[in-house]
């Protein structure tokens, strides 16, 4: 899980200047925007390309994929809202207009980063499932006449 960290280990969050935390958080926001594109792409892929499946086991697997993608989409929205709120607080800290407990805020920053890392890990595992299940379904249900031409 630490492979996904964008910051050095140690007490970086405790000592980092607000500007650096702001830039790091903006990077997270950008990542979430891209994750949204990925999730929507995979939802569209599943919706458009697996409508013709007939095998009950394959239908169950596709339903599971759709449920996972929808769950990730909702989770991404929650994290995105938290990041927007977090960025607003960071802007206030940068202007010295916020009197919130800085240590508590930095702990929240670490918590937000951990949630983002877990989300990215879940998204990666779901994408792997999409690829694996797609390959299985295509090999089972694709008409032989089509596979002969590939």
Short mmCIF file of N, CA, C and O in Angstrom, two decimals:
data_model
loop_
_atom_site.label_atom_id
_atom_site.label_comp_id
_atom_site.label_asym_id
_atom_site.label_seq_id
_atom_site.Cartn_x
_atom_site.Cartn_y
_atom_site.Cartn_z
N UNK A 1 0.82 -1.17 0.00
CA UNK A 1 0.00 0.00 0.00
C UNK A 1 0.87 1.25 0.00
O UNK A 1 0.49 2.26 -0.56
N UNK A 2 2.03 1.22 0.60
CA UNK A 2 2.90 2.39 0.65
C UNK A 2 3.41 2.78 -0.73
O UNK A 2 3.88 3.90 -0.91
N UNK A 3 3.35 1.89 -1.70
CA UNK A 3 3.83 2.20 -3.04
C UNK A 3 3.04 3.34 -3.68
O UNK A 3 3.52 4.01 -4.57
N UNK A 4 1.83 3.55 -3.21
CA UNK A 4 0.97 4.57 -3.79
C UNK A 4 1.19 5.95 -3.18
O UNK A 4 0.68 6.93 -3.67
N UNK A 5 1.95 6.01 -2.11
CA UNK A 5 2.18 7.29 -1.44
C UNK A 5 2.91 8.25 -2.36
O UNK A 5 3.83 7.89 -3.06
N UNK A 6 2.51 9.51 -2.30
CA UNK A 6 3.14 10.55 -3.10
C UNK A 6 4.05 11.43 -2.24
O UNK A 6 4.57 12.41 -2.71
N UNK A 7 4.23 11.07 -1.01
CA UNK A 7 5.05 11.87 -0.12
C UNK A 7 6.10 10.99 0.54
O UNK A 7 5.95 9.77 0.62
N UNK A 8 7.16 11.62 1.05
CA UNK A 8 8.18 10.84 1.75
C UNK A 8 7.62 10.25 3.04
O UNK A 8 6.65 10.76 3.60
N UNK A 9 8.27 9.19 3.50
CA UNK A 9 7.89 8.59 4.79
C UNK A 9 8.35 9.49 5.92
O UNK A 9 9.03 10.48 5.71
N UNK A 10 8.03 9.12 7.12
CA UNK A 10 8.47 9.90 8.26
C UNK A 10 7.42 10.92 8.65
O UNK A 10 6.23 10.72 8.47
N UNK A 11 7.89 12.06 9.14
CA UNK A 11 6.95 13.06 9.65
C UNK A 11 6.71 14.19 8.65
O UNK A 11 6.46 15.32 9.03
N UNK A 12 6.74 13.87 7.37
CA UNK A 12 6.57 14.87 6.32
C UNK A 12 5.28 15.67 6.50
O UNK A 12 5.30 16.91 6.43
N UNK A 13 4.19 15.00 6.73
CA UNK A 13 2.90 15.68 6.84
C UNK A 13 2.89 16.63 8.05
O UNK A 13 2.30 17.70 7.99
N UNK A 14 3.60 16.26 9.09
CA UNK A 14 3.64 17.08 10.30
C UNK A 14 4.45 18.35 10.08
O UNK A 14 4.15 19.40 10.66
N UNK A 15 5.45 18.28 9.21
CA UNK A 15 6.36 19.41 9.03
C UNK A 15 6.23 20.12 7.68
O UNK A 15 6.81 21.20 7.51
N UNK A 16 5.53 19.56 6.74
CA UNK A 16 5.46 20.13 5.39
C UNK A 16 4.78 21.50 5.41
O UNK A 16 3.80 21.70 6.12
N UNK A 17 5.28 22.41 4.58
CA UNK A 17 4.61 23.71 4.45
C UNK A 17 3.23 23.54 3.82
O UNK A 17 2.99 22.59 3.06
N UNK A 18 2.33 24.47 4.11
CA UNK A 18 0.97 24.40 3.60
C UNK A 18 0.94 24.36 2.07
O UNK A 18 0.12 23.67 1.48
N UNK A 19 1.82 25.11 1.45
CA UNK A 19 1.86 25.15 -0.01
C UNK A 19 2.12 23.76 -0.59
O UNK A 19 1.49 23.36 -1.57
N UNK A 20 3.03 22.99 0.01
CA UNK A 20 3.33 21.64 -0.48
C UNK A 20 2.14 20.71 -0.27
O UNK A 20 1.84 19.88 -1.14
N UNK A 21 1.48 20.84 0.86
CA UNK A 21 0.29 20.01 1.11
C UNK A 21 -0.82 20.38 0.13
O UNK A 21 -1.56 19.51 -0.33
N UNK A 22 -0.92 21.65 -0.18
CA UNK A 22 -1.91 22.10 -1.15
C UNK A 22 -1.64 21.48 -2.52
O UNK A 22 -2.54 20.95 -3.17
N UNK A 23 -0.38 21.53 -2.96
CA UNK A 23 -0.02 20.96 -4.27
C UNK A 23 -0.25 19.45 -4.29
O UNK A 23 -0.73 18.90 -5.29
N UNK A 24 0.09 18.78 -3.22
CA UNK A 24 -0.15 17.34 -3.12
C UNK A 24 -1.65 17.04 -3.22
O UNK A 24 -2.07 16.14 -3.95
N UNK A 25 -2.45 17.83 -2.55
CA UNK A 25 -3.90 17.62 -2.57
C UNK A 25 -4.48 17.92 -3.95
O UNK A 25 -5.39 17.22 -4.41
N UNK A 26 -3.96 18.92 -4.63
CA UNK A 26 -4.38 19.20 -6.01
C UNK A 26 -4.05 18.00 -6.92
O UNK A 26 -4.82 17.67 -7.82
N UNK A 27 -2.92 17.37 -6.68
CA UNK A 27 -2.56 16.17 -7.44
C UNK A 27 -3.58 15.06 -7.20
O UNK A 27 -3.99 14.37 -8.13
N UNK A 28 -4.01 14.90 -5.95
CA UNK A 28 -5.03 13.90 -5.64
C UNK A 28 -6.32 14.21 -6.40
O UNK A 28 -6.96 13.30 -6.94
N UNK A 29 -6.67 15.47 -6.45
CA UNK A 29 -7.89 15.88 -7.15
C UNK A 29 -7.80 15.52 -8.63
O UNK A 29 -8.76 15.00 -9.22
N UNK A 30 -6.64 15.75 -9.22
CA UNK A 30 -6.42 15.39 -10.62
C UNK A 30 -6.52 13.88 -10.82
O UNK A 30 -7.13 13.42 -11.79
N UNK A 31 -5.94 13.12 -9.91
CA UNK A 31 -6.04 11.66 -9.99
C UNK A 31 -7.50 11.21 -9.95
O UNK A 31 -7.91 10.33 -10.71
N UNK A 32 -8.28 11.80 -9.07
CA UNK A 32 -9.69 11.42 -8.95
C UNK A 32 -10.47 11.74 -10.22
O UNK A 32 -11.37 10.99 -10.59
N UNK A 33 -10.12 12.82 -10.87
CA UNK A 33 -10.77 13.15 -12.14
C UNK A 33 -10.48 12.06 -13.17
O UNK A 33 -11.38 11.60 -13.89
N UNK A 34 -9.23 11.62 -13.24
CA UNK A 34 -8.88 10.55 -14.17
C UNK A 34 -9.56 9.24 -13.77
O UNK A 34 -10.06 8.51 -14.64
N UNK A 35 -9.61 8.93 -12.48
CA UNK A 35 -10.29 7.72 -12.02
C UNK A 35 -11.76 7.74 -12.45
O UNK A 35 -12.33 6.69 -12.77
N UNK A 36 -12.37 8.91 -12.43
CA UNK A 36 -13.76 9.02 -12.86
C UNK A 36 -13.91 8.63 -14.33
O UNK A 36 -14.84 7.91 -14.70
N UNK A 37 -12.99 9.10 -15.18
CA UNK A 37 -13.01 8.71 -16.59
C UNK A 37 -12.86 7.20 -16.73
O UNK A 37 -13.55 6.57 -17.54
N UNK A 38 -11.94 6.62 -15.96
CA UNK A 38 -11.73 5.17 -16.04
C UNK A 38 -12.97 4.40 -15.64
O UNK A 38 -13.39 3.48 -16.33
N UNK A 39 -13.56 4.78 -14.52
CA UNK A 39 -14.74 4.07 -14.04
C UNK A 39 -15.87 4.17 -15.06
O UNK A 39 -16.52 3.17 -15.38
N UNK A 40 -16.11 5.36 -15.57
CA UNK A 40 -17.17 5.53 -16.58
C UNK A 40 -16.88 4.74 -17.84
O UNK A 40 -17.80 4.18 -18.45
N UNK A 41 -15.62 4.67 -18.24
CA UNK A 41 -15.26 3.88 -19.41
C UNK A 41 -15.58 2.40 -19.18
O UNK A 41 -16.19 1.76 -20.04
N UNK A 42 -15.22 1.88 -18.02
CA UNK A 42 -15.47 0.47 -17.75
C UNK A 42 -16.96 0.18 -17.59
O UNK A 42 -17.43 -0.87 -18.02
N UNK A 43 -17.71 1.09 -17.01
CA UNK A 43 -19.17 0.90 -16.92
C UNK A 43 -19.76 0.85 -18.32
O UNK A 43 -20.57 -0.03 -18.64
N UNK A 44 -19.35 1.77 -19.19
CA UNK A 44 -19.83 1.76 -20.58
C UNK A 44 -19.41 0.51 -21.32
O UNK A 44 -20.20 -0.06 -22.09
N UNK A 45 -18.18 0.07 -21.09
CA UNK A 45 -17.68 -1.15 -21.72
C UNK A 45 -18.55 -2.35 -21.35
O UNK A 45 -18.97 -3.12 -22.21
N UNK A 46 -18.82 -2.48 -20.08
CA UNK A 46 -19.62 -3.61 -19.60
C UNK A 46 -21.05 -3.49 -20.12
O UNK A 46 -21.62 -4.47 -20.62
N UNK A 47 -21.64 -2.30 -20.03
CA UNK A 47 -23.02 -2.10 -20.49
C UNK A 47 -23.19 -2.41 -21.97
O UNK A 47 -24.17 -3.05 -22.37
N UNK A 48 -22.28 -1.97 -22.78
CA UNK A 48 -22.43 -2.09 -24.23
C UNK A 48 -21.98 -3.43 -24.79
O UNK A 48 -22.48 -3.88 -25.81
N UNK A 49 -21.03 -4.05 -24.14
CA UNK A 49 -20.44 -5.24 -24.74
C UNK A 49 -20.88 -6.56 -24.13
O UNK A 49 -20.60 -7.61 -24.70
N UNK A 50 -21.56 -6.51 -23.00
CA UNK A 50 -21.95 -7.78 -22.39
C UNK A 50 -23.46 -7.96 -22.33
O UNK A 50 -23.97 -8.82 -21.65
N UNK A 51 -24.18 -7.15 -23.07
CA UNK A 51 -25.63 -7.26 -23.11
C UNK A 51 -26.07 -8.58 -23.77
O UNK A 51 -27.13 -9.10 -23.49
N UNK A 52 -25.21 -9.13 -24.61
CA UNK A 52 -25.56 -10.32 -25.37
C UNK A 52 -25.20 -11.63 -24.68
O UNK A 52 -25.45 -12.69 -25.20
N UNK A 53 -24.63 -11.56 -23.48
CA UNK A 53 -24.21 -12.82 -22.85
C UNK A 53 -25.43 -13.64 -22.44
O UNK A 53 -26.50 -13.10 -22.15
N UNK A 54 -25.25 -14.95 -22.45
CA UNK A 54 -26.36 -15.85 -22.16
C UNK A 54 -26.08 -16.78 -20.99
O UNK A 54 -27.01 -17.22 -20.33
N UNK A 55 -24.83 -17.08 -20.76
CA UNK A 55 -24.46 -18.00 -19.68
C UNK A 55 -24.76 -17.37 -18.32
O UNK A 55 -24.33 -16.24 -18.04
N UNK A 56 -25.52 -18.09 -17.46
CA UNK A 56 -25.93 -17.55 -16.17
C UNK A 56 -24.73 -17.17 -15.30
O UNK A 56 -24.74 -16.13 -14.64
N UNK A 57 -23.71 -17.99 -15.30
CA UNK A 57 -22.51 -17.69 -14.51
C UNK A 57 -21.85 -16.38 -14.99
O UNK A 57 -21.44 -15.55 -14.18
N UNK A 58 -21.80 -16.20 -16.29
CA UNK A 58 -21.23 -14.97 -16.84
C UNK A 58 -22.09 -13.75 -16.48
O UNK A 58 -21.56 -12.68 -16.18
N UNK A 59 -23.40 -13.93 -16.50
CA UNK A 59 -24.30 -12.83 -16.13
C UNK A 59 -24.05 -12.42 -14.68
O UNK A 59 -23.98 -11.22 -14.37
N UNK A 60 -23.89 -13.39 -13.80
CA UNK A 60 -23.62 -13.09 -12.39
C UNK A 60 -22.29 -12.35 -12.24
O UNK A 60 -22.20 -11.37 -11.49
N UNK A 61 -21.28 -12.78 -12.98
CA UNK A 61 -19.97 -12.11 -12.92
C UNK A 61 -20.08 -10.67 -13.41
O UNK A 61 -19.49 -9.76 -12.81
N UNK A 62 -20.81 -10.45 -14.47
CA UNK A 62 -20.96 -9.09 -15.01
C UNK A 62 -21.75 -8.23 -14.03
O UNK A 62 -21.40 -7.06 -13.81
N UNK A 63 -22.79 -8.78 -13.41
CA UNK A 63 -23.54 -8.02 -12.42
C UNK A 63 -22.64 -7.62 -11.25
O UNK A 63 -22.73 -6.50 -10.74
N UNK A 64 -21.78 -8.54 -10.85
CA UNK A 64 -20.83 -8.24 -9.78
C UNK A 64 -19.89 -7.11 -10.19
O UNK A 64 -19.63 -6.19 -9.40
N UNK A 65 -19.40 -7.15 -11.43
CA UNK A 65 -18.52 -6.08 -11.93
C UNK A 65 -19.23 -4.73 -11.91
O UNK A 65 -18.66 -3.73 -11.47
N UNK A 66 -20.46 -4.71 -12.38
CA UNK A 66 -21.22 -3.46 -12.41
C UNK A 66 -21.41 -2.93 -10.99
O UNK A 66 -21.24 -1.73 -10.74
N UNK A 67 -21.75 -3.82 -10.07
CA UNK A 67 -21.93 -3.41 -8.67
C UNK A 67 -20.63 -2.83 -8.10
O UNK A 67 -20.65 -1.80 -7.41
N UNK A 68 -19.51 -3.47 -8.39
CA UNK A 68 -18.22 -2.97 -7.91
C UNK A 68 -17.90 -1.61 -8.51
O UNK A 68 -17.45 -0.70 -7.81
N UNK A 69 -18.13 -1.46 -9.80
CA UNK A 69 -17.86 -0.18 -10.46
C UNK A 69 -18.77 0.93 -9.92
O UNK A 69 -18.31 2.07 -9.71
N UNK A 70 -20.02 0.63 -9.67
CA UNK A 70 -20.94 1.62 -9.12
C UNK A 70 -20.52 2.01 -7.70
O UNK A 70 -20.57 3.18 -7.32
N UNK A 71 -20.11 1.02 -6.92
CA UNK A 71 -19.62 1.29 -5.57
C UNK A 71 -18.38 2.18 -5.62
O UNK A 71 -18.28 3.15 -4.85
N UNK A 72 -17.46 1.88 -6.51
CA UNK A 72 -16.26 2.70 -6.66
C UNK A 72 -16.60 4.12 -7.10
O UNK A 72 -15.98 5.08 -6.65
N UNK A 73 -17.58 4.24 -7.96
CA UNK A 73 -17.99 5.56 -8.42
C UNK A 73 -18.52 6.39 -7.25
O UNK A 73 -18.16 7.58 -7.11
N UNK A 74 -19.34 5.80 -6.41
CA UNK A 74 -19.86 6.51 -5.24
C UNK A 74 -18.74 6.84 -4.25
O UNK A 74 -18.70 7.95 -3.70
N UNK A 75 -17.86 5.90 -4.04
CA UNK A 75 -16.73 6.12 -3.14
C UNK A 75 -15.83 7.25 -3.66
O UNK A 75 -15.37 8.10 -2.90
N UNK A 76 -15.63 7.29 -4.97
CA UNK A 76 -14.81 8.33 -5.58
C UNK A 76 -15.45 9.70 -5.36
O UNK A 76 -14.78 10.68 -5.05
N UNK A 77 -16.77 9.77 -5.50
CA UNK A 77 -17.48 11.02 -5.27
C UNK A 77 -17.31 11.52 -3.84
O UNK A 77 -17.11 12.72 -3.61
N UNK A 78 -17.38 10.61 -2.88
CA UNK A 78 -17.21 10.98 -1.47
C UNK A 78 -15.80 11.51 -1.23
O UNK A 78 -15.62 12.56 -0.59
N UNK A 79 -14.81 10.80 -1.74
CA UNK A 79 -13.42 11.25 -1.57
C UNK A 79 -13.21 12.59 -2.27
O UNK A 79 -12.55 13.48 -1.73
N UNK A 80 -13.81 12.76 -3.43
CA UNK A 80 -13.68 14.01 -4.16
C UNK A 80 -14.25 15.18 -3.35
O UNK A 80 -13.63 16.25 -3.26
N UNK A 81 -15.42 14.98 -2.76
CA UNK A 81 -16.00 16.05 -1.92
C UNK A 81 -15.10 16.37 -0.73
O UNK A 81 -14.93 17.54 -0.37
N UNK A 82 -14.52 15.32 -0.13
CA UNK A 82 -13.60 15.54 0.99
C UNK A 82 -12.35 16.30 0.55
O UNK A 82 -11.85 17.17 1.28
N UNK A 83 -11.86 16.00 -0.63
CA UNK A 83 -10.68 16.70 -1.13
C UNK A 83 -11.01 18.17 -1.41
O UNK A 83 -10.20 19.06 -1.10
N UNK A 84 -12.17 18.43 -1.98
CA UNK A 84 -12.56 19.83 -2.23
C UNK A 84 -12.62 20.60 -0.91
O UNK A 84 -12.10 21.72 -0.80
N UNK A 85 -13.23 20.00 0.09
CA UNK A 85 -13.31 20.64 1.41
C UNK A 85 -11.90 20.84 1.98
O UNK A 85 -11.58 21.91 2.52
N UNK A 86 -11.07 19.85 1.83
CA UNK A 86 -9.69 19.89 2.31
C UNK A 86 -8.91 21.01 1.62
O UNK A 86 -8.17 21.75 2.27
N UNK A 87 -9.08 21.13 0.31
CA UNK A 87 -8.41 22.21 -0.44
C UNK A 87 -8.86 23.58 0.04
O UNK A 87 -8.04 24.51 0.14
N UNK A 88 -10.14 23.72 0.35
CA UNK A 88 -10.64 24.99 0.86
C UNK A 88 -9.99 25.35 2.20
O UNK A 88 -9.61 26.50 2.43
N UNK A 89 -9.85 24.36 3.07
CA UNK A 89 -9.16 24.60 4.34
C UNK A 89 -7.70 24.96 4.11
O UNK A 89 -7.17 25.87 4.77
N UNK A 90 -7.06 24.28 3.17
CA UNK A 90 -5.66 24.59 2.88
C UNK A 90 -5.51 26.03 2.35
O UNK A 90 -4.55 26.72 2.70
N UNK A 91 -6.45 26.46 1.54
CA UNK A 91 -6.41 27.84 1.05
C UNK A 91 -6.49 28.83 2.21
O UNK A 91 -5.79 29.85 2.23
N UNK A 92 -7.33 28.51 3.19
CA UNK A 92 -7.43 29.37 4.36
C UNK A 92 -6.14 29.37 5.17
O UNK A 92 -5.70 30.42 5.67
N UNK A 93 -5.53 28.20 5.32
CA UNK A 93 -4.25 28.14 6.02
C UNK A 93 -3.19 28.96 5.29
O UNK A 93 -2.39 29.65 5.92
N UNK A 94 -3.20 28.88 3.97
CA UNK A 94 -2.22 29.64 3.18
C UNK A 94 -2.41 31.15 3.37
O UNK A 94 -1.45 31.92 3.34
N UNK A 95 -3.64 31.57 3.57
CA UNK A 95 -3.93 33.00 3.77
C UNK A 95 -3.83 33.40 5.25
O UNK A 95 -4.06 34.55 5.59
N UNK A 96 -3.55 32.42 6.12
CA UNK A 96 -3.53 32.66 7.57
C UNK A 96 -4.88 33.12 8.09
O UNK A 96 -4.97 33.89 9.03
N UNK A 97 -5.96 32.66 7.44
CA UNK A 97 -7.31 33.04 7.84
C UNK A 97 -8.05 31.91 8.57
O UNK A 97 -9.27 31.98 8.72
N UNK A 98 -7.34 30.91 8.99
CA UNK A 98 -8.03 29.77 9.57
C UNK A 98 -7.37 29.43 10.90
O UNK A 98 -6.15 29.27 10.98
N UNK A 99 -8.17 29.29 11.92
CA UNK A 99 -7.63 29.05 13.26
C UNK A 99 -7.83 27.61 13.73
O UNK A 99 -7.66 27.33 14.89
N UNK A 100 -8.18 26.74 12.82
CA UNK A 100 -8.40 25.32 13.15
C UNK A 100 -7.11 24.72 13.69
O UNK A 100 -6.02 25.15 13.34
N UNK A 101 -7.24 23.72 14.51
CA UNK A 101 -6.08 23.02 15.07
C UNK A 101 -5.26 22.41 13.93
O UNK A 101 -5.73 21.52 13.22
N UNK A 102 -4.06 22.89 13.76
CA UNK A 102 -3.21 22.45 12.65
C UNK A 102 -2.84 20.97 12.75
O UNK A 102 -2.81 20.28 11.74
N UNK A 103 -2.60 20.50 13.96
CA UNK A 103 -2.24 19.09 14.12
C UNK A 103 -3.41 18.19 13.74
O UNK A 103 -3.24 17.15 13.10
N UNK A 104 -4.60 18.59 14.13
CA UNK A 104 -5.80 17.82 13.77
C UNK A 104 -6.00 17.83 12.26
O UNK A 104 -6.33 16.79 11.66
N UNK A 105 -5.78 18.98 11.64
CA UNK A 105 -5.91 19.07 10.20
C UNK A 105 -4.90 18.16 9.50
O UNK A 105 -5.22 17.47 8.53
N UNK A 106 -3.67 18.15 9.98
CA UNK A 106 -2.64 17.30 9.38
C UNK A 106 -2.97 15.82 9.56
O UNK A 106 -2.73 15.01 8.67
N UNK A 107 -3.57 15.46 10.68
CA UNK A 107 -4.03 14.08 10.88
C UNK A 107 -5.14 13.75 9.88
O UNK A 107 -5.17 12.64 9.32
N UNK A 108 -6.03 14.71 9.63
CA UNK A 108 -7.08 14.53 8.62
C UNK A 108 -6.47 14.34 7.23
O UNK A 108 -6.98 13.58 6.41
N UNK A 109 -5.39 15.06 6.98
CA UNK A 109 -4.69 14.96 5.69
C UNK A 109 -4.16 13.53 5.50
O UNK A 109 -4.32 12.95 4.42
N UNK A 110 -3.56 12.99 6.52
CA UNK A 110 -3.05 11.61 6.46
C UNK A 110 -4.19 10.64 6.24
O UNK A 110 -4.10 9.72 5.41
N UNK A 111 -5.30 10.85 6.95
CA UNK A 111 -6.48 9.98 6.80
C UNK A 111 -7.02 10.04 5.38
O UNK A 111 -7.36 9.00 4.78
N UNK A 112 -7.09 11.24 4.82
CA UNK A 112 -7.57 11.40 3.45
C UNK A 112 -6.65 10.70 2.45
O UNK A 112 -7.12 10.04 1.52
N UNK A 113 -5.36 10.84 2.67
CA UNK A 113 -4.41 10.16 1.79
C UNK A 113 -4.58 8.64 1.87
O UNK A 113 -4.56 7.95 0.84
N UNK A 114 -4.78 8.12 3.06
CA UNK A 114 -4.97 6.68 3.23
C UNK A 114 -6.24 6.20 2.53
O UNK A 114 -6.25 5.13 1.90
N UNK A 115 -7.31 6.99 2.61
CA UNK A 115 -8.55 6.63 1.92
C UNK A 115 -8.35 6.63 0.41
O UNK A 115 -8.84 5.74 -0.29
N UNK A 116 -7.61 7.60 -0.08
CA UNK A 116 -7.32 7.67 -1.51
C UNK A 116 -6.49 6.46 -1.95
O UNK A 116 -6.74 5.88 -3.01
N UNK A 117 -5.52 6.08 -1.14
CA UNK A 117 -4.69 4.91 -1.48
C UNK A 117 -5.52 3.64 -1.52
O UNK A 117 -5.36 2.82 -2.42
N UNK A 118 -6.40 3.46 -0.54
CA UNK A 118 -7.26 2.27 -0.53
C UNK A 118 -8.19 2.26 -1.73
O UNK A 118 -8.44 1.21 -2.33
N UNK A 119 -8.71 3.44 -2.07
CA UNK A 119 -9.57 3.55 -3.25
C UNK A 119 -8.81 3.14 -4.51
O UNK A 119 -9.31 2.36 -5.33
N UNK A 120 -7.60 3.68 -4.68
CA UNK A 120 -6.79 3.37 -5.87
C UNK A 120 -6.49 1.87 -5.93
O UNK A 120 -6.52 1.27 -7.01
N UNK A 121 -6.24 1.29 -4.79
CA UNK A 121 -5.97 -0.16 -4.73
C UNK A 121 -7.22 -0.95 -5.14
O UNK A 121 -7.13 -1.91 -5.91
N UNK A 122 -8.38 -0.54 -4.65
CA UNK A 122 -9.64 -1.21 -5.01
C UNK A 122 -9.95 -1.05 -6.49
O UNK A 122 -10.40 -1.99 -7.15
N UNK A 123 -9.71 0.15 -7.01
CA UNK A 123 -9.95 0.40 -8.44
C UNK A 123 -9.03 -0.48 -9.29
O UNK A 123 -9.48 -1.07 -10.28
N UNK A 124 -7.79 -0.57 -8.91
CA UNK A 124 -6.84 -1.40 -9.65
C UNK A 124 -7.29 -2.87 -9.65
O UNK A 124 -7.25 -3.53 -10.69
N UNK A 125 -7.73 -3.37 -8.51
CA UNK A 125 -8.20 -4.77 -8.42
C UNK A 125 -9.46 -4.97 -9.27
O UNK A 125 -9.59 -6.00 -9.95
N UNK A 126 -10.35 -3.99 -9.26
CA UNK A 126 -11.58 -4.09 -10.06
C UNK A 126 -11.26 -4.07 -11.54
O UNK A 126 -11.86 -4.82 -12.33
N UNK A 127 -10.32 -3.21 -11.95
CA UNK A 127 -9.93 -3.18 -13.37
C UNK A 127 -9.34 -4.53 -13.78
O UNK A 127 -9.65 -5.03 -14.87
N UNK A 128 -8.57 -5.13 -12.91
CA UNK A 128 -8.02 -6.46 -13.21
C UNK A 128 -9.16 -7.46 -13.38
O UNK A 128 -9.13 -8.29 -14.30
N UNK A 129 -10.16 -7.38 -12.52
CA UNK A 129 -11.32 -8.27 -12.64
C UNK A 129 -12.05 -8.04 -13.96
O UNK A 129 -12.49 -9.00 -14.60
N UNK A 130 -12.20 -6.78 -14.36
CA UNK A 130 -12.86 -6.48 -15.63
C UNK A 130 -12.11 -7.15 -16.77
O UNK A 130 -12.71 -7.80 -17.64
N UNK A 131 -10.80 -7.03 -16.78
CA UNK A 131 -10.00 -7.63 -17.84
C UNK A 131 -10.11 -9.16 -17.82
O UNK A 131 -10.32 -9.79 -18.86
N UNK A 132 -9.99 -9.73 -16.64
CA UNK A 132 -10.03 -11.20 -16.51
C UNK A 132 -11.39 -11.75 -16.92
O UNK A 132 -11.48 -12.70 -17.71
N UNK A 133 -12.44 -11.16 -16.39
CA UNK A 133 -13.79 -11.65 -16.70
C UNK A 133 -14.13 -11.40 -18.17
O UNK A 133 -14.75 -12.25 -18.82
N UNK A 134 -13.71 -10.27 -18.71
CA UNK A 134 -13.95 -10.00 -20.13
C UNK A 134 -13.29 -11.07 -20.99
O UNK A 134 -13.90 -11.58 -21.94
N UNK A 135 -12.07 -11.40 -20.67
CA UNK A 135 -11.36 -12.43 -21.43
C UNK A 135 -12.08 -13.77 -21.34
O UNK A 135 -12.26 -14.46 -22.35
N UNK A 136 -12.53 -14.12 -20.13
CA UNK A 136 -13.24 -15.39 -19.94
C UNK A 136 -14.55 -15.42 -20.73
O UNK A 136 -14.86 -16.40 -21.39
N UNK A 137 -15.30 -14.35 -20.63
CA UNK A 137 -16.59 -14.30 -21.31
C UNK A 137 -16.41 -14.33 -22.82
O UNK A 137 -17.12 -15.04 -23.53
N UNK A 138 -15.46 -13.57 -23.31
CA UNK A 138 -15.23 -13.54 -24.75
C UNK A 138 -14.79 -14.91 -25.27
O UNK A 138 -15.20 -15.32 -26.35
N UNK A 139 -14.00 -15.62 -24.48
CA UNK A 139 -13.55 -16.95 -24.94
C UNK A 139 -14.68 -17.97 -24.88
O UNK A 139 -14.73 -18.90 -25.68
N UNK A 140 -15.63 -17.80 -23.95
CA UNK A 140 -16.74 -18.74 -23.81
C UNK A 140 -17.91 -18.43 -24.74
O UNK A 140 -18.53 -19.34 -25.28
N UNK A 141 -18.23 -17.16 -24.90
CA UNK A 141 -19.47 -16.79 -25.55
C UNK A 141 -19.32 -16.19 -26.94
O UNK A 141 -20.30 -15.97 -27.61
N UNK A 142 -18.12 -15.90 -27.33
CA UNK A 142 -17.93 -15.31 -28.66
C UNK A 142 -18.19 -16.39 -29.70
O UNK A 142 -17.66 -17.50 -29.61
N UNK A 143 -19.00 -16.11 -30.67
CA UNK A 143 -19.29 -17.12 -31.69
C UNK A 143 -18.01 -17.60 -32.36
O UNK A 143 -17.09 -16.81 -32.61
N UNK A 144 -17.95 -18.89 -32.63
CA UNK A 144 -16.75 -19.47 -33.23
C UNK A 144 -16.42 -18.83 -34.56
O UNK A 144 -15.25 -18.68 -34.92
N UNK A 145 -17.42 -18.45 -35.31
CA UNK A 145 -17.15 -17.86 -36.62
C UNK A 145 -16.37 -16.55 -36.47
O UNK A 145 -15.54 -16.22 -37.32
N UNK A 146 -16.62 -15.81 -35.40
CA UNK A 146 -15.88 -14.57 -35.17
C UNK A 146 -14.45 -14.87 -34.72
O UNK A 146 -13.52 -14.20 -35.12
N UNK A 147 -14.28 -15.88 -33.85
CA UNK A 147 -12.94 -16.18 -33.37
C UNK A 147 -12.05 -16.74 -34.48
O UNK A 147 -10.85 -16.59 -34.44
N UNK A 148 -12.66 -17.37 -35.49
CA UNK A 148 -11.88 -17.89 -36.61
C UNK A 148 -11.25 -16.77 -37.41
O UNK A 148 -10.21 -16.95 -38.02
N UNK A 149 -11.86 -15.60 -37.41
CA UNK A 149 -11.36 -14.49 -38.20
C UNK A 149 -10.36 -13.62 -37.45
O UNK A 149 -9.78 -12.72 -38.04
N UNK A 150 -10.16 -13.89 -36.18
CA UNK A 150 -9.22 -13.08 -35.40
C UNK A 150 -7.82 -13.57 -35.51
O UNK A 150 -7.37 -14.52 -35.80
#
